[in-house]
Coordinates of C-alpha atoms in Angstrom, one line a residue:
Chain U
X1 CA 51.3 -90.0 -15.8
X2 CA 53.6 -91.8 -17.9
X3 CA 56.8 -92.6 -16.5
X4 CA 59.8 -90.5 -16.8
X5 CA 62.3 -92.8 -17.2
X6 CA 63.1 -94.9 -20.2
X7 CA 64.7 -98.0 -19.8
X8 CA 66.6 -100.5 -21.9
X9 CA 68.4 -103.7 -20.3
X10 CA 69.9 -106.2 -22.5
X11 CA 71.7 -109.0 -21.0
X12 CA 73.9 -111.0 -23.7
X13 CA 74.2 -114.1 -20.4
X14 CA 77.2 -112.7 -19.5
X15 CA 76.6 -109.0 -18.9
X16 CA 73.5 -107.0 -18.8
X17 CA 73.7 -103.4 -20.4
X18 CA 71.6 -100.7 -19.4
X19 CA 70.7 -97.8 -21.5
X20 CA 68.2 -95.3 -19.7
X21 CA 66.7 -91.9 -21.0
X22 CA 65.2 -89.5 -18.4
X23 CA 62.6 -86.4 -19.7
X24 CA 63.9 -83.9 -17.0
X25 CA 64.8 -80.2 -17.5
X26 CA 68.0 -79.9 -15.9
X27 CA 68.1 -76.4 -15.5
X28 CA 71.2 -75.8 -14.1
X29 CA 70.5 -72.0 -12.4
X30 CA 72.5 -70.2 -14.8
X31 CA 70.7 -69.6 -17.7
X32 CA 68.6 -67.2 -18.2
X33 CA 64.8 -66.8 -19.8
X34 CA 63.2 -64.9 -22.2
X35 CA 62.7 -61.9 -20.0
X36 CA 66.4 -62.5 -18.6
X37 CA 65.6 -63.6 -15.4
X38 CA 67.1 -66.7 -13.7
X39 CA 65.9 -70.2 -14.3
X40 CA 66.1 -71.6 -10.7
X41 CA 68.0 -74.6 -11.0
X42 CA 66.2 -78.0 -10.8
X43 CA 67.8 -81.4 -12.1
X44 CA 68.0 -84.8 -11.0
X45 CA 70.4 -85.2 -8.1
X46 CA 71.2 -88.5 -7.5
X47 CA 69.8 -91.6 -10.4
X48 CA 69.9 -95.3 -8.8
X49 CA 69.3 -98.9 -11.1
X50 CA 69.2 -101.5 -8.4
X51 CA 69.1 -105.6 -9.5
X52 CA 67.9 -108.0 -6.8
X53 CA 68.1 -105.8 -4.1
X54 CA 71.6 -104.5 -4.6
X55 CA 72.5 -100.8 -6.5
X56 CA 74.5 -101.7 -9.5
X57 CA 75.0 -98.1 -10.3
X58 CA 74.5 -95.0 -8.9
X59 CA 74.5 -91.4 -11.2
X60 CA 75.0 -88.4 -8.8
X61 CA 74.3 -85.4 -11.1
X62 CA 74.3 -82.1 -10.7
X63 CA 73.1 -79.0 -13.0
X64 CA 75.6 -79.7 -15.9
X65 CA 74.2 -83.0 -17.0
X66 CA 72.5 -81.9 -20.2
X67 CA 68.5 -81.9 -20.6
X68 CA 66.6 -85.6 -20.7
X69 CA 69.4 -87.2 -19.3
X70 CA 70.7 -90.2 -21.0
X71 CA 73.5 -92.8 -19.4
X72 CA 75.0 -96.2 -20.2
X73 CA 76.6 -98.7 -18.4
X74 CA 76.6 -102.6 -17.9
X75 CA 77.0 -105.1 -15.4
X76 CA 77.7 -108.4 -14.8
X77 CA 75.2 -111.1 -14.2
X78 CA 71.4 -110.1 -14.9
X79 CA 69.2 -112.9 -16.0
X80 CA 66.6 -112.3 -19.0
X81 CA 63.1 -111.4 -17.7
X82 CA 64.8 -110.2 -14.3
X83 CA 63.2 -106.6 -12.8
X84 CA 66.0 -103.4 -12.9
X85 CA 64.4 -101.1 -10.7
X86 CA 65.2 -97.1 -11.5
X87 CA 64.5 -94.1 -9.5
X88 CA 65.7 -90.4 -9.3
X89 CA 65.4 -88.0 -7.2
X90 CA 66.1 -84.2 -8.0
X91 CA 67.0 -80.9 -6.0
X92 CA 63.2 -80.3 -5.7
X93 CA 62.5 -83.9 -3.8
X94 CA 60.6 -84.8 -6.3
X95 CA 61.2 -88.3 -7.5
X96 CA 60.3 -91.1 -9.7
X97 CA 60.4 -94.7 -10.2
X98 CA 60.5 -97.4 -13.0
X99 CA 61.2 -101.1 -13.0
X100 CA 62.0 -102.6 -16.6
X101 CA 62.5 -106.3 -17.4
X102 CA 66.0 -107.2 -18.2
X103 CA 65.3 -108.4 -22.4
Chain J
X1 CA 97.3 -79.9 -16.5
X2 CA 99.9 -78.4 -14.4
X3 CA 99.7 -80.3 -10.9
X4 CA 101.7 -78.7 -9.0
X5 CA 99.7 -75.4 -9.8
X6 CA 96.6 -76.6 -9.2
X7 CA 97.4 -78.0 -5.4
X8 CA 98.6 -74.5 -4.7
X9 CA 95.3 -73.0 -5.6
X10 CA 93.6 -75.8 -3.9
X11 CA 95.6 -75.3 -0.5
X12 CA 95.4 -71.7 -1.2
X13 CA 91.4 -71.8 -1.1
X14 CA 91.3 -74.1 1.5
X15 CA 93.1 -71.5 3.4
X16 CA 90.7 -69.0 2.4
X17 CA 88.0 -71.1 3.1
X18 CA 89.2 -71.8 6.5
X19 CA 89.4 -68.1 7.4
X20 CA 86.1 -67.8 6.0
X21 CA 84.9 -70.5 8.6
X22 CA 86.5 -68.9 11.3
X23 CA 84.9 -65.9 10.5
X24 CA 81.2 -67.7 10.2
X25 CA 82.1 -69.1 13.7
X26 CA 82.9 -65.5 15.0
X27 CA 79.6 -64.7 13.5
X28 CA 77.8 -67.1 15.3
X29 CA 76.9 -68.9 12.1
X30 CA 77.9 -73.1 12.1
X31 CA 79.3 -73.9 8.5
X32 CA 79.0 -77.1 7.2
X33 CA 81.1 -80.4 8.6
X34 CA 84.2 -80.4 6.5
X35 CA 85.5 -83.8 7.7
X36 CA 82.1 -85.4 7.7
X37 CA 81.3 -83.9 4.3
X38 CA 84.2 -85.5 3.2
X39 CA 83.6 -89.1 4.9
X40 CA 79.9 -89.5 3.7
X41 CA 81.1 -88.7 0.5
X42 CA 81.0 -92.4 -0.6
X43 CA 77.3 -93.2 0.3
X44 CA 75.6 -89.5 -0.1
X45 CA 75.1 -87.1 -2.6
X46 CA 78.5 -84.8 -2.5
X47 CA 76.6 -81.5 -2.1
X48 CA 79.6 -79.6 -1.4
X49 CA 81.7 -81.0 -4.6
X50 CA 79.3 -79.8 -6.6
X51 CA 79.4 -76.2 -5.0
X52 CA 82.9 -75.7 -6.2
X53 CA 83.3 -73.5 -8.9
X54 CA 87.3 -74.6 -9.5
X55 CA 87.9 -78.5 -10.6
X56 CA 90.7 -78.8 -8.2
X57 CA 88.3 -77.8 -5.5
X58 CA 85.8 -80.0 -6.6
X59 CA 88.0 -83.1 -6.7
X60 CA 89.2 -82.2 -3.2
X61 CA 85.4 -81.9 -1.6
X62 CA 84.2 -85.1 -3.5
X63 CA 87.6 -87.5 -2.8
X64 CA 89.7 -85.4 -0.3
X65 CA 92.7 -86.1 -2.5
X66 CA 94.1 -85.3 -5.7
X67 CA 94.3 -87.7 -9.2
X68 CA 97.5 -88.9 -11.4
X69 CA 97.0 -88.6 -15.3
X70 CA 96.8 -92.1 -16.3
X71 CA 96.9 -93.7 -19.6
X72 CA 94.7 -96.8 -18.2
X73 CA 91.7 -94.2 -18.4
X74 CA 90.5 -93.7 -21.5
X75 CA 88.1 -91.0 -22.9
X76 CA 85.6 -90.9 -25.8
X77 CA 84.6 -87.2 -26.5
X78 CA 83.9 -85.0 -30.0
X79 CA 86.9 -82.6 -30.7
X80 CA 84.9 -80.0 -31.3
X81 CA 81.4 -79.8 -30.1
X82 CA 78.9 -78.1 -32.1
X83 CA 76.3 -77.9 -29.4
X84 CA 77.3 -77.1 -25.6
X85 CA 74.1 -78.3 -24.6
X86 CA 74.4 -81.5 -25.2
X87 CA 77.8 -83.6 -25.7
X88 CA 78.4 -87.0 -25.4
X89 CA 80.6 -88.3 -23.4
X90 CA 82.1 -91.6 -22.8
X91 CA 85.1 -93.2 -20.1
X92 CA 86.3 -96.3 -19.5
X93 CA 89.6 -97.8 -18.0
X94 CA 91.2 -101.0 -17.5
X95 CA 92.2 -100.1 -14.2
X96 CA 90.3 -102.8 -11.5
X97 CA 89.0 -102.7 -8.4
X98 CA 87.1 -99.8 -9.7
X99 CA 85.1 -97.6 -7.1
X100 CA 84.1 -94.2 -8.7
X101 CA 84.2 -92.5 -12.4
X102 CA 83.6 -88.6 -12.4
X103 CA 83.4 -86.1 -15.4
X104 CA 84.1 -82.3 -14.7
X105 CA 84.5 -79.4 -16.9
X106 CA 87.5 -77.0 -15.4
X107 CA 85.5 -73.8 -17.9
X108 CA 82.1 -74.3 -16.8
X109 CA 80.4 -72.2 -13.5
X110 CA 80.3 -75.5 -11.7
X111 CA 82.8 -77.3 -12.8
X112 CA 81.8 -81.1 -11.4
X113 CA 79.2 -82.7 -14.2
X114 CA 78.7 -85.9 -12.5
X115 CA 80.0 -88.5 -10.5
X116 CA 79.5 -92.4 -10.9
X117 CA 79.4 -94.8 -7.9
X118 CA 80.7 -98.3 -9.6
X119 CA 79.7 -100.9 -7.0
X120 CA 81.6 -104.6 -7.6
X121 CA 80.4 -106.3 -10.6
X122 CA 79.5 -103.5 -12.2
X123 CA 82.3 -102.7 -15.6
X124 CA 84.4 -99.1 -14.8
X125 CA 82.7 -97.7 -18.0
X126 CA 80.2 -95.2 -18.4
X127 CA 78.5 -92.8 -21.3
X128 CA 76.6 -89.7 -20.4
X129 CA 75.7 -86.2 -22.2
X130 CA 77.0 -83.4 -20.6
X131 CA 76.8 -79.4 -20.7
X132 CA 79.4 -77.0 -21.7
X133 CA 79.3 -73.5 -21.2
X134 CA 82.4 -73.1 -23.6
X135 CA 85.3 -74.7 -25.0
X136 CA 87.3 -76.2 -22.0
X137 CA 89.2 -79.1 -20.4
X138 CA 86.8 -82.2 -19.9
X139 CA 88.6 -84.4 -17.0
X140 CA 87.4 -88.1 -16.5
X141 CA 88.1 -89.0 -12.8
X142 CA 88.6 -92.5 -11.7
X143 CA 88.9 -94.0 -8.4
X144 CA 90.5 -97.3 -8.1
X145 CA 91.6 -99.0 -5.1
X146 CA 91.7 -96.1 -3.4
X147 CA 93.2 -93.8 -5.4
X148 CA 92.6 -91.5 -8.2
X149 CA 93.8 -91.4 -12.3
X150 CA 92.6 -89.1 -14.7
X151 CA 92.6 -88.2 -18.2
X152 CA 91.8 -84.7 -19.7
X153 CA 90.9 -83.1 -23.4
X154 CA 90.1 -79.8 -24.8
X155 CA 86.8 -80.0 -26.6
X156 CA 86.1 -76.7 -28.7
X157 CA 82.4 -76.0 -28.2
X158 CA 81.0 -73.7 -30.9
X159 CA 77.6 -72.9 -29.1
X160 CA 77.8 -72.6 -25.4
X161 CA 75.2 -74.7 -23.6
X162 CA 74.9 -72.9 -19.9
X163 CA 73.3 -69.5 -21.4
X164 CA 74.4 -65.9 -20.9

Protein backbone atom coordinates (compact mmCIF):
# COMPACT_ATOMS: atom_id res chain seq x y z
CA UNK A 1 0.00 0.00 0.00
CA UNK A 2 1.24 3.28 -0.73
CA UNK A 3 2.24 5.32 1.98
CA UNK A 4 0.07 7.67 3.74
CA UNK A 5 2.14 10.32 4.33
CA UNK A 6 3.55 12.93 1.97
CA UNK A 7 6.57 14.46 2.72
CA UNK A 8 8.60 17.49 1.62
CA UNK A 9 11.98 18.57 3.37
CA UNK A 10 13.91 21.35 1.99
CA UNK A 11 16.96 22.39 3.75
CA UNK A 12 18.26 25.98 2.36
CA UNK A 13 21.98 24.93 4.72
CA UNK A 14 20.74 26.72 7.36
CA UNK A 15 17.20 25.41 8.13
CA UNK A 16 15.33 22.53 6.86
CA UNK A 17 11.52 23.02 6.18
CA UNK A 18 9.10 20.38 6.31
CA UNK A 19 5.89 20.34 4.61
CA UNK A 20 3.91 16.96 5.10
CA UNK A 21 0.36 15.90 3.73
CA UNK A 22 -1.42 13.00 5.46
CA UNK A 23 -4.63 11.02 3.48
CA UNK A 24 -6.59 10.37 6.85
CA UNK A 25 -10.35 10.87 7.51
CA UNK A 26 -10.40 12.68 10.63
CA UNK A 27 -13.70 12.16 11.53
CA UNK A 28 -14.12 13.94 14.47
CA UNK A 29 -17.47 11.86 16.10
CA UNK A 30 -19.72 14.61 15.53
CA UNK A 31 -20.89 14.53 12.24
CA UNK A 32 -23.28 12.69 11.08
CA UNK A 33 -23.93 10.28 7.70
CA UNK A 34 -26.21 9.95 5.20
CA UNK A 35 -28.73 7.95 7.24
CA UNK A 36 -27.90 10.43 10.30
CA UNK A 37 -26.14 8.23 12.31
CA UNK A 38 -22.85 9.08 14.05
CA UNK A 39 -19.47 8.82 12.37
CA UNK A 40 -17.37 7.24 15.17
CA UNK A 41 -14.55 9.42 15.49
CA UNK A 42 -11.11 8.25 14.13
CA UNK A 43 -8.17 10.75 13.39
CA UNK A 44 -4.55 10.82 13.89
CA UNK A 45 -3.66 11.33 17.48
CA UNK A 46 -0.36 12.19 17.86
CA UNK A 47 2.18 12.94 14.26
CA UNK A 48 6.08 12.62 15.00
CA UNK A 49 9.19 13.84 12.24
CA UNK A 50 12.27 12.72 13.98
CA UNK A 51 16.01 13.78 12.39
CA UNK A 52 18.96 11.66 13.55
CA UNK A 53 17.39 10.07 16.27
CA UNK A 54 15.90 13.14 17.95
CA UNK A 55 11.92 14.36 17.47
CA UNK A 56 12.09 17.73 15.95
CA UNK A 57 8.40 18.09 16.03
CA UNK A 58 5.63 16.58 17.46
CA UNK A 59 1.69 17.24 16.19
CA UNK A 60 -0.78 16.01 18.87
CA UNK A 61 -4.21 16.17 17.10
CA UNK A 62 -7.38 15.60 17.92
CA UNK A 63 -10.82 15.33 15.85
CA UNK A 64 -10.75 19.09 14.76
CA UNK A 65 -7.72 18.98 12.53
CA UNK A 66 -9.41 18.99 9.12
CA UNK A 67 -9.42 15.92 6.65
CA UNK A 68 -5.79 14.80 4.93
CA UNK A 69 -4.02 16.70 7.38
CA UNK A 70 -1.41 19.05 6.25
CA UNK A 71 1.38 20.88 8.61
CA UNK A 72 4.50 23.10 8.22
CA UNK A 73 7.20 23.77 10.14
CA UNK A 74 11.19 24.08 9.98
CA UNK A 75 14.10 23.42 11.82
CA UNK A 76 17.47 24.08 12.21
CA UNK A 77 20.32 22.11 10.92
CA UNK A 78 19.27 19.08 8.42
CA UNK A 79 21.85 18.17 5.87
CA UNK A 80 20.69 17.51 2.05
CA UNK A 81 20.21 13.82 1.44
CA UNK A 82 19.68 13.26 5.30
CA UNK A 83 16.48 10.60 6.27
CA UNK A 84 13.32 12.64 8.27
CA UNK A 85 11.49 9.84 9.58
CA UNK A 86 7.38 10.33 9.95
CA UNK A 87 4.88 8.30 11.69
CA UNK A 88 1.30 8.74 13.17
CA UNK A 89 -0.62 7.06 15.05
CA UNK A 90 -4.45 7.53 15.39
CA UNK A 91 -7.33 6.82 18.09
CA UNK A 92 -7.74 3.39 16.33
CA UNK A 93 -3.82 2.27 16.95
CA UNK A 94 -3.44 2.14 13.77
CA UNK A 95 -0.29 3.70 12.51
CA UNK A 96 2.02 4.50 9.83
CA UNK A 97 5.50 5.32 8.86
CA UNK A 98 7.50 7.23 6.12
CA UNK A 99 11.11 8.34 5.99
CA UNK A 100 11.86 11.10 3.16
CA UNK A 101 15.30 12.40 2.16
CA UNK A 102 15.86 15.92 3.26
CA UNK A 103 16.21 17.70 -0.73
CA UNK B 1 -11.35 37.72 25.95
CA UNK B 2 -12.40 38.53 29.29
CA UNK B 3 -9.81 36.79 31.74
CA UNK B 4 -11.05 37.26 34.69
CA UNK B 5 -14.36 35.60 33.47
CA UNK B 6 -12.98 32.77 32.13
CA UNK B 7 -10.90 31.64 35.46
CA UNK B 8 -14.17 31.84 37.28
CA UNK B 9 -15.71 29.34 34.96
CA UNK B 10 -12.57 27.37 35.02
CA UNK B 11 -12.48 27.19 39.01
CA UNK B 12 -16.14 26.94 38.93
CA UNK B 13 -15.90 23.49 36.79
CA UNK B 14 -13.09 22.41 38.46
CA UNK B 15 -15.24 22.63 41.44
CA UNK B 16 -17.82 20.75 39.74
CA UNK B 17 -15.59 18.42 38.53
CA UNK B 18 -14.20 17.67 41.88
CA UNK B 19 -17.66 16.94 43.28
CA UNK B 20 -18.20 14.84 40.47
CA UNK B 21 -14.94 12.83 41.53
CA UNK B 22 -16.00 12.46 44.83
CA UNK B 23 -19.07 11.16 43.76
CA UNK B 24 -17.32 8.54 41.25
CA UNK B 25 -15.23 7.55 44.43
CA UNK B 26 -18.49 7.15 46.46
CA UNK B 27 -19.46 4.98 43.59
CA UNK B 28 -16.68 2.85 43.74
CA UNK B 29 -15.58 4.00 40.29
CA UNK B 30 -11.55 5.44 40.14
CA UNK B 31 -11.45 8.57 37.82
CA UNK B 32 -8.59 9.49 36.12
CA UNK B 33 -5.21 10.95 37.79
CA UNK B 34 -5.74 14.68 37.79
CA UNK B 35 -2.14 15.58 38.92
CA UNK B 36 -0.54 12.94 36.86
CA UNK B 37 -2.63 13.82 33.85
CA UNK B 38 -1.43 17.06 34.25
CA UNK B 39 2.45 16.20 34.73
CA UNK B 40 2.73 13.71 31.63
CA UNK B 41 1.24 16.27 29.86
CA UNK B 42 4.68 17.31 28.29
CA UNK B 43 5.73 13.83 26.84
CA UNK B 44 2.10 12.11 26.19
CA UNK B 45 -0.79 12.66 24.31
CA UNK B 46 -3.12 15.18 26.55
CA UNK B 47 -6.18 12.91 26.36
CA UNK B 48 -7.96 14.76 28.90
CA UNK B 49 -7.31 18.48 27.12
CA UNK B 50 -8.81 17.34 24.45
CA UNK B 51 -12.09 16.09 26.31
CA UNK B 52 -12.87 19.65 27.32
CA UNK B 53 -15.65 21.09 25.69
CA UNK B 54 -14.76 24.91 27.14
CA UNK B 55 -11.20 26.47 25.92
CA UNK B 56 -10.49 27.63 29.45
CA UNK B 57 -10.80 24.08 30.49
CA UNK B 58 -8.83 22.83 27.87
CA UNK B 59 -5.89 25.14 28.56
CA UNK B 60 -6.05 24.17 32.15
CA UNK B 61 -5.99 20.08 31.47
CA UNK B 62 -3.20 20.54 28.76
CA UNK B 63 -0.82 23.31 30.77
CA UNK B 64 -2.34 23.52 34.29
CA UNK B 65 -2.22 27.29 34.03
CA UNK B 66 -3.69 30.05 32.25
CA UNK B 67 -2.11 32.36 29.11
CA UNK B 68 -1.49 36.39 28.87
CA UNK B 69 -2.52 37.97 25.43
CA UNK B 70 0.68 38.76 23.85
CA UNK B 71 1.58 40.82 20.96
CA UNK B 72 4.89 38.67 20.44
CA UNK B 73 2.47 35.90 19.04
CA UNK B 74 1.39 36.39 15.94
CA UNK B 75 -1.56 34.76 13.92
CA UNK B 76 -2.15 34.14 10.18
CA UNK B 77 -5.89 33.18 9.68
CA UNK B 78 -8.79 34.12 6.75
CA UNK B 79 -11.35 36.68 8.16
CA UNK B 80 -13.97 35.05 7.00
CA UNK B 81 -13.79 31.46 6.13
CA UNK B 82 -15.84 30.10 3.39
CA UNK B 83 -15.40 26.48 4.29
CA UNK B 84 -15.36 25.27 8.03
CA UNK B 85 -13.91 22.17 6.95
CA UNK B 86 -10.88 23.15 6.12
CA UNK B 87 -9.04 26.56 7.20
CA UNK B 88 -5.71 27.39 7.28
CA UNK B 89 -4.10 28.39 9.86
CA UNK B 90 -0.76 29.74 10.68
CA UNK B 91 1.28 31.06 14.21
CA UNK B 92 4.43 32.24 14.86
CA UNK B 93 6.05 34.43 17.67
CA UNK B 94 9.30 35.91 18.40
CA UNK B 95 9.11 34.86 21.87
CA UNK B 96 12.30 32.21 22.67
CA UNK B 97 12.86 29.46 24.51
CA UNK B 98 9.81 28.22 22.90
CA UNK B 99 8.27 24.86 24.26
CA UNK B 100 4.68 24.40 22.94
CA UNK B 101 2.19 26.19 20.22
CA UNK B 102 -1.53 25.15 20.55
CA UNK B 103 -4.63 26.23 18.40
CA UNK B 104 -8.19 25.93 19.85
CA UNK B 105 -11.57 27.03 18.74
CA UNK B 106 -13.70 28.47 21.99
CA UNK B 107 -17.24 27.70 19.35
CA UNK B 108 -16.42 24.28 18.40
CA UNK B 109 -17.71 20.82 20.52
CA UNK B 110 -14.13 20.26 21.43
CA UNK B 111 -12.66 23.22 21.60
CA UNK B 112 -8.64 22.16 21.58
CA UNK B 113 -7.60 21.61 17.64
CA UNK B 114 -4.13 20.76 18.23
CA UNK B 115 -1.15 21.14 20.17
CA UNK B 116 2.52 21.41 18.94
CA UNK B 117 5.57 20.15 20.96
CA UNK B 118 8.53 22.58 19.70
CA UNK B 119 11.68 20.74 20.89
CA UNK B 120 15.10 23.09 20.88
CA UNK B 121 16.16 23.90 17.41
CA UNK B 122 13.17 23.61 16.11
CA UNK B 123 11.57 27.64 14.93
CA UNK B 124 8.19 28.50 17.25
CA UNK B 125 6.18 28.60 13.99
CA UNK B 126 3.69 26.29 12.68
CA UNK B 127 0.81 26.09 9.79
CA UNK B 128 -2.00 23.60 9.92
CA UNK B 129 -5.76 23.35 8.56
CA UNK B 130 -8.19 23.21 11.02
CA UNK B 131 -12.16 22.57 11.47
CA UNK B 132 -14.74 24.99 12.41
CA UNK B 133 -18.07 24.19 13.34
CA UNK B 134 -19.04 27.97 13.15
CA UNK B 135 -17.85 31.34 13.34
CA UNK B 136 -15.78 31.67 16.60
CA UNK B 137 -12.71 32.73 18.48
CA UNK B 138 -9.46 30.93 17.11
CA UNK B 139 -6.80 31.19 20.06
CA UNK B 140 -3.06 30.47 19.27
CA UNK B 141 -1.37 29.21 22.55
CA UNK B 142 2.26 29.50 23.17
CA UNK B 143 4.36 28.25 25.89
CA UNK B 144 7.64 29.93 26.42
CA UNK B 145 9.86 29.48 29.21
CA UNK B 146 7.41 28.28 31.17
CA UNK B 147 4.65 30.32 30.67
CA UNK B 148 1.85 30.89 28.41
CA UNK B 149 0.90 34.03 25.67
CA UNK B 150 -1.76 34.01 23.45
CA UNK B 151 -3.40 35.75 20.67
CA UNK B 152 -7.16 35.39 19.56
CA UNK B 153 -9.41 36.36 16.25
CA UNK B 154 -12.94 35.99 15.18
CA UNK B 155 -13.01 34.12 11.88
CA UNK B 156 -16.70 34.26 10.34
CA UNK B 157 -17.16 30.80 8.83
CA UNK B 158 -19.91 30.65 6.20
CA UNK B 159 -20.27 26.78 6.07
CA UNK B 160 -19.80 24.99 9.21
CA UNK B 161 -17.29 22.05 8.98
CA UNK B 162 -18.29 19.67 12.13
CA UNK B 163 -21.84 18.65 10.63
CA UNK B 164 -25.32 18.81 12.16
Amino acid sequence: MASSIRVRATSNGDTTEVQALIQHPMDSGFVKDAKGEIIPPHFIQVLTFEYDGKPVFVADWGGGVSKDPYVKFAFKGGKKGDDLKVSWVDNKGATDTTTAKIQ
Amino acid sequence: MNITTSEFLANRRLVLKGAGIAALIGLGVIPFDVPRALAAANDKYPEEAFKQKNEADAIKALYGKTAETSDKVKMDAPEIAENGAVVPISATTTLSDVTSISFLVSENPISLIASYKIPAGTLPSVANRIKMAKTSNVTVIVEAGGKLYSASKEIKVTVGGCGG
